[in-house]
Amino acid sequence: MIPTIGLEVHAQLRTASKIFCGCRAAFGAAPNTDVCPVCLGLPGALPVLNARAVEFAIRAALAFGCTIHTVSRFARKHYFYPDLPKGYQISQFDEPLASGGAVIVETGSGTRAIGLVRIHMEEDAGKSVHLDDAGTAVDFNRSGVGLIEIVTMPQIDSPALAAACFSTIRDVLVALGVNDGNMEEGSLRCDANVSIRPAAAAPLGVKTEIKNINSFRYVQKAIAFEIDRQVALVTSGQVIQPETRLWNPGSARTVSMRNKEDAQDYRYFPEPDLQPLTVSADWIARIKETMPEMPAAKRERFIRQYRVPAYDAGVLTQSPALADYFEATAAACGSPKVASNWIMVEALGRLNAAGITIGEMRITPDALARLIRLVESGRITGPAAKAVFERMFAEGGDAEAIVAAGGLARVDDDDAIETIVRDTLAQHPVPVEQYRAGKRQALGFLVGQVMKAGGGRTDPAKASAAIRRMLDAQ
Ligand SMILES: [Zn+2]
């Protein structure tokens, strides 16, 4: 069986205010404090379109190579839900802002272009908050926050490609500055349409839709589960129901939410309170001039300009802030690959563990560059540099000062090294005997012990040479 997958990605626009009113669009305010008659859907309130939201939607459309329609139209999508006070959502229906274009996805086995059906604009709904013991409350802060919906063609043929496509869309939107990429706060969500068919030439099978998936890993897992579920149904002679399903991360299953057979008719009609949206060629041209470098182009440039491996370039271009940090560090220390290693191995792991972003890290690019230069000039060893990094990560400060205050400079003095080596050999007679008996691996252990005894400050090459000198001499 061949799976066929299409994605619908909802991305909140990072505008200061909501799409049809002046309320703040930021996440995290106390419930129902960023609201007004417009976004509460009070009778008689009129929407006014936020020009910045349109500009952001155009940026996204340009980045994916879509055709931007000079005239598009908002429409009312009717349904009832407690978090939708108007009883309809203002969206776009048969005349979207943009159509066509593609998401260019880098995979382990080459580049895939996933075609786009459309990109349209709409408003977000409020949010139901399920309280433990007091029923359900509604928070309207999110009501009226601007969204774009990016709809791909059903051209994705594996769960991994679906996750990579979603991830690429995120990277592009974050690089454009139109979305913050924060899936935990729900500012980026994905629905997946999944079907199976016996052969590529066969018509598409009955599809099910998995709603509101909020991580790349869950996208992959939910789709993989859904494909297996559909294959099991078909092979046991059962029928796939067209339905909407939810991914439950706890049980790692999709569960049925509602059957499409009784799906409501949204009764779309043109929004009478808004003029058709007209976008001039001149405006599009001006927006084009301000488009930043896209992640794929930046990746290529990093490989070319800094001679870092493709893997490094992929990691370093995940966000504009991370890429800028790398470029600043590489420029300041003059060793791009070394800078990349420090950022990928030392910084990113600690940032993840601490739950902070690169912009919030206390070590500035200049400070990291100075630390790198201390290692490269041989003033401190690799292990000591890691200790300095750890200290700078926790407390900030300058590498030189930390090295001076902590007595962390490399022990270079041959007499000092010999003393440490002599003591270490005396404490470890068994590996010494093994080494003498021809077991060369014992040398690595002894070097490790010397490094430990010297607080990581001893030059490992000199330590190794000193050990061999003493043991081979006898
Ligand atoms: Zn409002």
XYZ file of C-alpha atoms and ligand atoms in Angstrom:
475
model
C 0.000 0.000 0.000
C 1.196 3.502 -0.826
C 0.427 6.281 1.662
C -0.569 9.736 0.446
C -0.355 12.682 2.805
C -1.267 16.351 2.554
C -0.632 18.947 5.259
C -2.545 22.017 6.399
C -0.302 24.219 8.497
C -1.782 27.011 10.625
C 0.719 29.709 11.515
C -0.057 32.682 13.753
C 1.205 35.935 12.297
C 3.684 37.725 14.547
C 1.995 41.096 14.265
C 1.766 43.414 17.277
C -2.039 43.551 17.036
C -4.759 41.154 15.968
C -5.923 40.844 12.356
C -9.204 42.829 12.581
C -8.828 44.961 15.732
C -6.204 46.826 17.758
C -5.911 44.281 20.610
C -2.468 42.912 21.422
C -1.734 39.620 19.682
C 1.015 38.517 22.107
C 0.752 35.181 23.912
C 0.645 34.849 27.672
C -1.514 37.732 28.975
C -4.022 37.064 31.786
C -7.196 35.450 30.344
C -9.616 37.792 28.544
C -7.492 40.928 28.975
C -6.537 41.400 25.281
C -10.101 41.694 24.025
C -12.491 44.288 22.568
C -15.980 44.354 20.979
C -14.545 43.250 17.603
C -12.716 40.113 18.745
C -15.466 39.302 21.252
C -17.923 39.329 18.342
C -20.264 41.874 19.921
C -23.138 42.997 17.672
C -22.359 46.010 15.499
C -18.582 45.840 15.872
C -16.788 46.129 12.520
C -13.507 44.488 11.502
C -10.633 46.569 10.076
C -7.928 44.593 8.259
C -4.385 44.841 9.684
C -2.085 45.809 6.770
C 0.921 44.278 8.512
C -0.854 40.888 8.624
C -1.355 41.077 4.858
C 2.308 42.004 4.397
C 3.363 38.952 6.454
C 1.091 36.660 4.440
C 2.600 38.073 1.231
C 6.117 37.455 2.559
C 5.238 33.808 3.180
C 3.649 33.494 -0.263
C 6.749 35.001 -1.908
C 9.072 32.674 0.012
C 7.221 29.594 -1.268
C 6.996 30.941 -4.830
C 3.187 31.235 -4.808
C 1.132 33.285 -7.239
C -0.225 36.245 -5.273
C -3.680 37.285 -6.429
C -4.134 41.015 -6.785
C -7.738 40.623 -5.597
C -8.760 38.125 -2.942
C -11.766 37.956 -0.681
C -12.585 37.240 2.952
C -15.472 34.909 3.676
C -17.462 33.834 6.704
C -17.036 30.214 7.735
C -19.966 29.348 9.977
C -19.856 26.885 12.832
C -20.791 26.865 16.474
C -18.223 26.471 19.204
C -17.935 28.187 22.595
C -14.592 29.766 21.660
C -16.086 31.353 18.529
C -18.372 34.121 19.799
C -19.477 35.450 16.374
C -20.684 32.014 15.272
C -18.406 32.308 12.247
C -14.702 32.660 11.535
C -13.489 35.236 9.032
C -11.375 33.221 6.580
C -10.804 33.047 2.846
C -12.617 30.470 0.734
C -12.714 30.356 -3.050
C -10.587 33.462 -3.586
C -7.472 33.023 -1.409
C -4.577 35.491 -1.228
C -2.130 33.108 -2.926
C -2.040 29.775 -4.724
C 0.557 27.444 -6.229
C 4.192 27.450 -5.204
C 6.059 24.695 -3.382
C 7.918 23.753 -0.232
C 11.449 22.637 -1.102
C 12.359 19.911 1.386
C 15.919 18.651 1.900
C 15.880 14.945 2.720
C 18.662 12.453 3.329
C 18.119 11.181 -0.208
C 17.873 14.479 -2.094
C 15.550 17.428 -2.550
C 11.761 17.060 -2.843
C 9.366 19.774 -3.961
C 5.948 19.497 -2.291
C 3.433 21.591 -4.221
C 1.154 24.051 -2.447
C -2.557 24.366 -3.146
C -2.913 27.754 -1.497
C -2.021 30.148 1.289
C -4.942 32.037 2.767
C -5.500 34.398 5.685
C -7.914 33.950 8.558
C -8.485 34.761 12.204
C -7.777 32.400 15.084
C -10.544 31.330 17.467
C -10.452 31.705 21.256
C -9.375 28.884 23.475
C -11.349 26.563 25.722
C -9.555 25.980 28.996
C -10.611 22.793 30.778
C -10.407 23.372 34.516
C -9.899 20.430 36.834
C -12.922 20.912 39.032
C -14.801 23.920 37.687
C -15.873 22.884 34.200
C -14.584 24.663 31.103
C -13.682 28.349 30.770
C -13.058 30.318 27.585
C -10.127 32.674 26.998
C -10.688 35.089 24.100
C -7.143 36.517 24.027
C -6.415 34.331 20.980
C -9.686 35.239 19.281
C -8.868 37.345 16.219
C -5.114 36.708 16.150
C -4.072 36.620 12.475
C -3.262 33.277 10.870
C -2.143 31.986 7.547
C -3.122 28.507 6.490
C -0.681 26.777 4.170
C -2.221 23.832 2.328
C 0.056 21.361 0.546
C -0.917 19.083 -2.324
C -1.296 15.383 -1.438
C 2.243 14.738 -2.654
C 3.881 13.462 0.530
C 4.505 9.711 0.590
C 5.992 9.010 4.013
C 5.614 10.121 7.643
C 9.266 11.244 7.683
C 8.779 13.442 4.604
C 5.652 14.951 6.200
C 7.633 15.865 9.323
C 10.482 17.272 7.191
C 7.997 19.325 5.151
C 6.385 20.755 8.305
C 9.843 21.490 9.703
C 10.874 23.278 6.490
C 7.720 25.391 6.563
C 8.512 26.339 10.144
C 12.122 27.278 9.334
C 11.022 29.485 6.440
C 8.297 31.251 8.452
C 10.677 31.863 11.366
C 13.387 33.174 9.026
C 10.816 35.538 7.506
C 9.885 36.802 10.969
C 6.202 36.118 10.282
C 5.817 33.347 12.889
C 7.675 32.567 16.129
C 7.727 28.801 15.479
C 6.538 28.099 19.013
C 4.542 24.900 18.714
C 4.107 24.402 22.451
C 2.216 27.671 22.729
C 0.208 26.666 19.660
C 1.386 29.433 17.352
C 2.215 26.781 14.742
C -0.027 23.710 14.251
C -0.485 21.101 11.629
C -3.384 18.983 10.350
C -2.539 15.921 8.243
C -4.784 14.279 5.623
C -3.853 10.625 5.218
C -5.009 7.981 2.744
C -3.632 4.772 1.235
C -3.931 3.149 -2.191
C -2.650 -0.113 -3.665
C -0.499 1.494 -6.389
C 0.701 4.925 -7.440
C -1.584 4.780 -10.495
C -4.696 3.989 -8.415
C -7.081 6.791 -7.426
C -6.599 8.272 -3.951
C -8.186 6.270 -1.130
C -10.632 7.552 1.477
C -8.798 10.077 3.633
C -8.867 10.749 7.326
C -7.745 14.012 8.871
C -5.588 14.218 11.992
C -6.164 17.574 13.689
C -3.882 19.984 15.534
C -0.581 18.158 15.793
C 1.974 20.357 17.508
C 5.416 18.772 17.082
C 7.478 17.311 14.235
C 7.853 14.051 16.121
C 4.101 13.755 16.672
C 3.431 14.524 12.998
C 5.627 11.580 12.046
C 4.245 9.237 14.709
C 0.585 10.162 14.199
C 0.796 9.671 10.424
C 2.704 6.387 10.788
C 0.054 5.128 13.212
C -2.739 6.232 10.902
C -1.204 4.502 7.862
C -0.850 1.256 9.838
C -4.427 1.565 11.089
C -5.775 2.061 7.558
C -3.700 -0.802 6.140
C -4.978 -3.109 8.898
C -8.592 -2.137 8.127
C -8.213 -2.714 4.391
C -6.346 -6.010 4.698
C -9.032 -7.338 7.054
C -11.722 -6.399 4.544
C -13.089 -3.415 6.460
C -13.905 0.058 5.172
C -12.009 3.252 6.045
C -14.413 5.878 7.355
C -13.852 9.465 6.267
C -13.379 11.075 9.661
C -11.512 13.593 11.732
C -9.142 12.050 14.268
C -7.044 13.347 17.120
C -3.511 12.281 18.017
C -3.170 11.204 21.612
C 0.540 11.385 22.527
C -0.081 9.504 25.799
C -1.420 6.352 24.172
C 0.487 6.988 20.889
C -2.732 6.431 18.894
C -5.119 8.473 16.792
C -8.703 8.423 18.069
C -11.892 9.270 16.213
C -13.249 12.766 16.886
C -16.103 13.050 14.405
C -17.266 11.384 11.231
C -17.026 13.470 8.057
C -20.428 12.111 6.998
C -22.074 14.371 9.541
C -19.586 17.180 8.970
C -21.309 20.509 8.922
C -21.763 22.667 5.887
C -19.864 25.813 6.767
C -22.179 27.938 4.609
C -19.381 30.170 3.414
C -20.364 33.543 2.045
C -18.347 36.687 1.259
C -17.674 38.777 4.383
C -19.951 41.805 3.915
C -18.039 43.966 6.421
C -14.752 43.853 4.485
C -13.872 45.095 1.016
C -12.225 42.609 -1.340
C -8.504 42.624 -0.518
C -6.527 44.399 -3.234
C -2.762 43.962 -3.366
C -0.839 46.181 -5.778
C 2.129 44.915 -7.797
C 4.041 47.864 -6.407
C 3.469 46.756 -2.799
C 4.521 43.179 -3.619
C 7.685 44.552 -5.252
C 8.513 46.617 -2.145
C 7.993 43.593 0.129
C 10.208 41.516 -2.160
C 13.072 43.929 -1.579
C 12.948 43.355 2.174
C 12.897 39.542 2.009
C 15.660 38.021 4.170
C 17.927 35.187 3.087
C 15.934 31.917 3.204
C 17.220 28.917 5.209
C 18.070 26.846 2.110
C 20.146 29.676 0.608
C 21.799 30.333 3.967
C 22.684 26.639 4.310
C 24.350 26.688 0.907
C 26.233 29.862 1.772
C 27.485 28.450 5.105
C 28.864 25.367 3.332
C 30.527 27.541 0.671
C 31.716 30.489 2.783
C 32.644 28.771 6.064
C 33.443 25.304 4.708
C 31.360 23.622 7.402
C 29.771 20.212 6.685
C 26.172 20.120 5.394
C 25.045 18.706 8.741
C 26.485 21.691 10.646
C 24.992 24.123 8.131
C 21.563 22.513 8.613
C 21.708 22.800 12.394
C 23.131 26.335 12.407
C 20.432 27.701 10.094
C 17.491 26.428 12.147
C 16.804 29.938 13.349
C 18.051 33.358 12.250
C 19.290 34.054 15.804
C 21.385 30.876 15.863
C 22.782 31.559 12.393
C 23.682 35.133 13.367
C 25.370 33.893 16.547
C 27.461 31.442 14.539
C 28.451 34.041 11.954
C 29.474 36.538 14.631
C 31.519 33.906 16.506
C 33.166 32.590 13.338
C 34.116 36.130 12.276
C 35.546 36.958 15.710
C 37.618 33.778 16.155
C 38.515 33.056 12.530
C 37.863 29.304 12.884
C 34.320 28.597 11.640
C 34.365 24.809 12.100
C 35.656 25.140 15.670
C 32.972 27.750 16.391
C 30.358 25.405 14.909
C 31.500 22.540 17.165
C 31.322 24.672 20.285
C 27.848 25.934 19.384
C 26.413 22.563 18.332
C 27.989 20.405 21.043
C 28.388 22.657 24.066
C 25.892 25.484 23.630
C 22.804 23.820 22.098
C 22.755 20.935 24.583
C 22.895 23.287 27.543
C 20.357 25.683 26.012
C 17.912 22.807 25.531
C 18.435 21.568 29.060
C 17.980 25.084 30.460
C 14.985 25.775 28.210
C 16.378 29.077 26.913
C 17.180 30.409 23.451
C 20.566 31.364 22.024
C 19.593 35.035 22.398
C 19.231 34.545 26.144
C 22.598 32.798 26.572
C 25.060 34.725 28.746
C 28.034 33.894 26.500
C 28.238 36.472 23.715
C 29.794 35.537 20.341
C 32.840 37.656 21.259
C 33.246 35.887 24.596
C 33.030 32.457 22.922
C 35.540 33.588 20.285
C 38.014 34.627 23.014
C 37.632 31.209 24.662
C 38.263 29.487 21.320
C 41.402 31.582 20.816
C 42.688 30.544 24.261
C 42.429 26.885 23.217
C 43.890 27.471 19.768
C 46.862 29.368 21.137
C 47.532 26.456 23.497
C 46.982 28.470 26.668
C 44.352 26.032 27.967
C 43.535 22.393 27.203
C 40.255 21.158 25.698
C 38.932 19.767 29.012
C 39.801 22.995 30.863
C 38.076 25.003 28.119
C 34.902 22.974 28.682
C 35.024 23.827 32.369
C 35.471 27.520 31.494
C 32.540 27.309 29.070
C 30.363 25.740 31.758
C 31.251 28.568 34.128
C 30.589 31.254 31.506
C 27.261 29.615 30.641
C 26.146 29.778 34.266
C 27.597 33.128 35.276
C 28.743 34.976 32.170
C 32.174 36.613 32.388
C 35.364 36.547 30.372
C 37.358 33.407 29.589
C 40.765 35.008 30.295
C 39.661 36.198 33.726
C 38.133 32.810 34.619
C 41.308 31.012 33.538
C 43.509 33.393 35.577
C 41.312 33.294 38.682
C 40.796 29.528 38.594
C 44.417 28.600 37.830
C 43.170 26.808 34.735
C 46.049 27.635 32.385
C 47.613 24.627 30.721
C 50.426 22.900 32.618
C 53.221 23.072 30.113
C 56.182 22.804 32.411
C 58.011 19.483 31.843
C 59.073 19.114 35.499
C 55.517 19.682 36.713
C 54.190 17.127 34.230
C 56.829 14.585 35.240
C 55.883 14.950 38.895
C 52.207 14.287 38.115
C 53.131 11.337 35.862
C 55.444 9.798 38.478
C 52.721 10.026 41.170
C 50.085 8.594 38.826
C 52.278 5.638 37.786
C 53.017 4.879 41.435
C 49.283 4.815 42.184
C 48.386 2.490 39.324
C 50.813 -0.456 39.338
C 48.448 -2.837 37.541
C 48.040 -0.851 34.288
C 51.753 -0.072 34.453
C 52.508 -3.816 34.484
C 49.994 -4.377 31.694
C 51.667 -1.699 29.589
C 55.044 -3.258 30.160
C 53.627 -6.648 29.247
C 52.719 -5.211 25.858
C 49.130 -4.076 26.462
C 49.320 -0.723 24.698
C 45.698 0.149 25.585
C 46.819 0.678 29.175
C 48.535 3.863 27.984
C 45.175 5.552 27.276
C 43.982 4.771 30.786
C 47.184 6.181 32.313
C 46.954 9.379 30.227
C 43.380 9.758 31.461
C 44.550 9.379 35.060
C 47.287 11.980 34.548
C 44.735 14.400 33.059
C 42.467 13.787 36.044
C 45.281 14.307 38.540
C 46.245 17.547 36.799
C 42.652 18.885 36.905
C 42.370 18.575 33.119
C 45.088 21.176 32.640
C 47.947 18.928 31.574
C 48.771 18.850 27.880
C 47.627 15.293 26.905
C 50.333 14.875 24.234
C 53.063 15.810 26.697
C 51.546 13.554 29.373
C 51.488 10.618 26.980
C 55.069 11.266 25.897
C 56.245 11.496 29.517
C 54.559 8.204 30.456
C 56.149 6.377 27.536
C 59.529 7.895 28.285
C 59.445 6.701 31.885
C 58.032 3.242 31.268
C 60.024 2.458 28.115
C 63.251 3.618 29.754
C 63.088 0.980 32.492
Zn -9.955 43.034 19.858
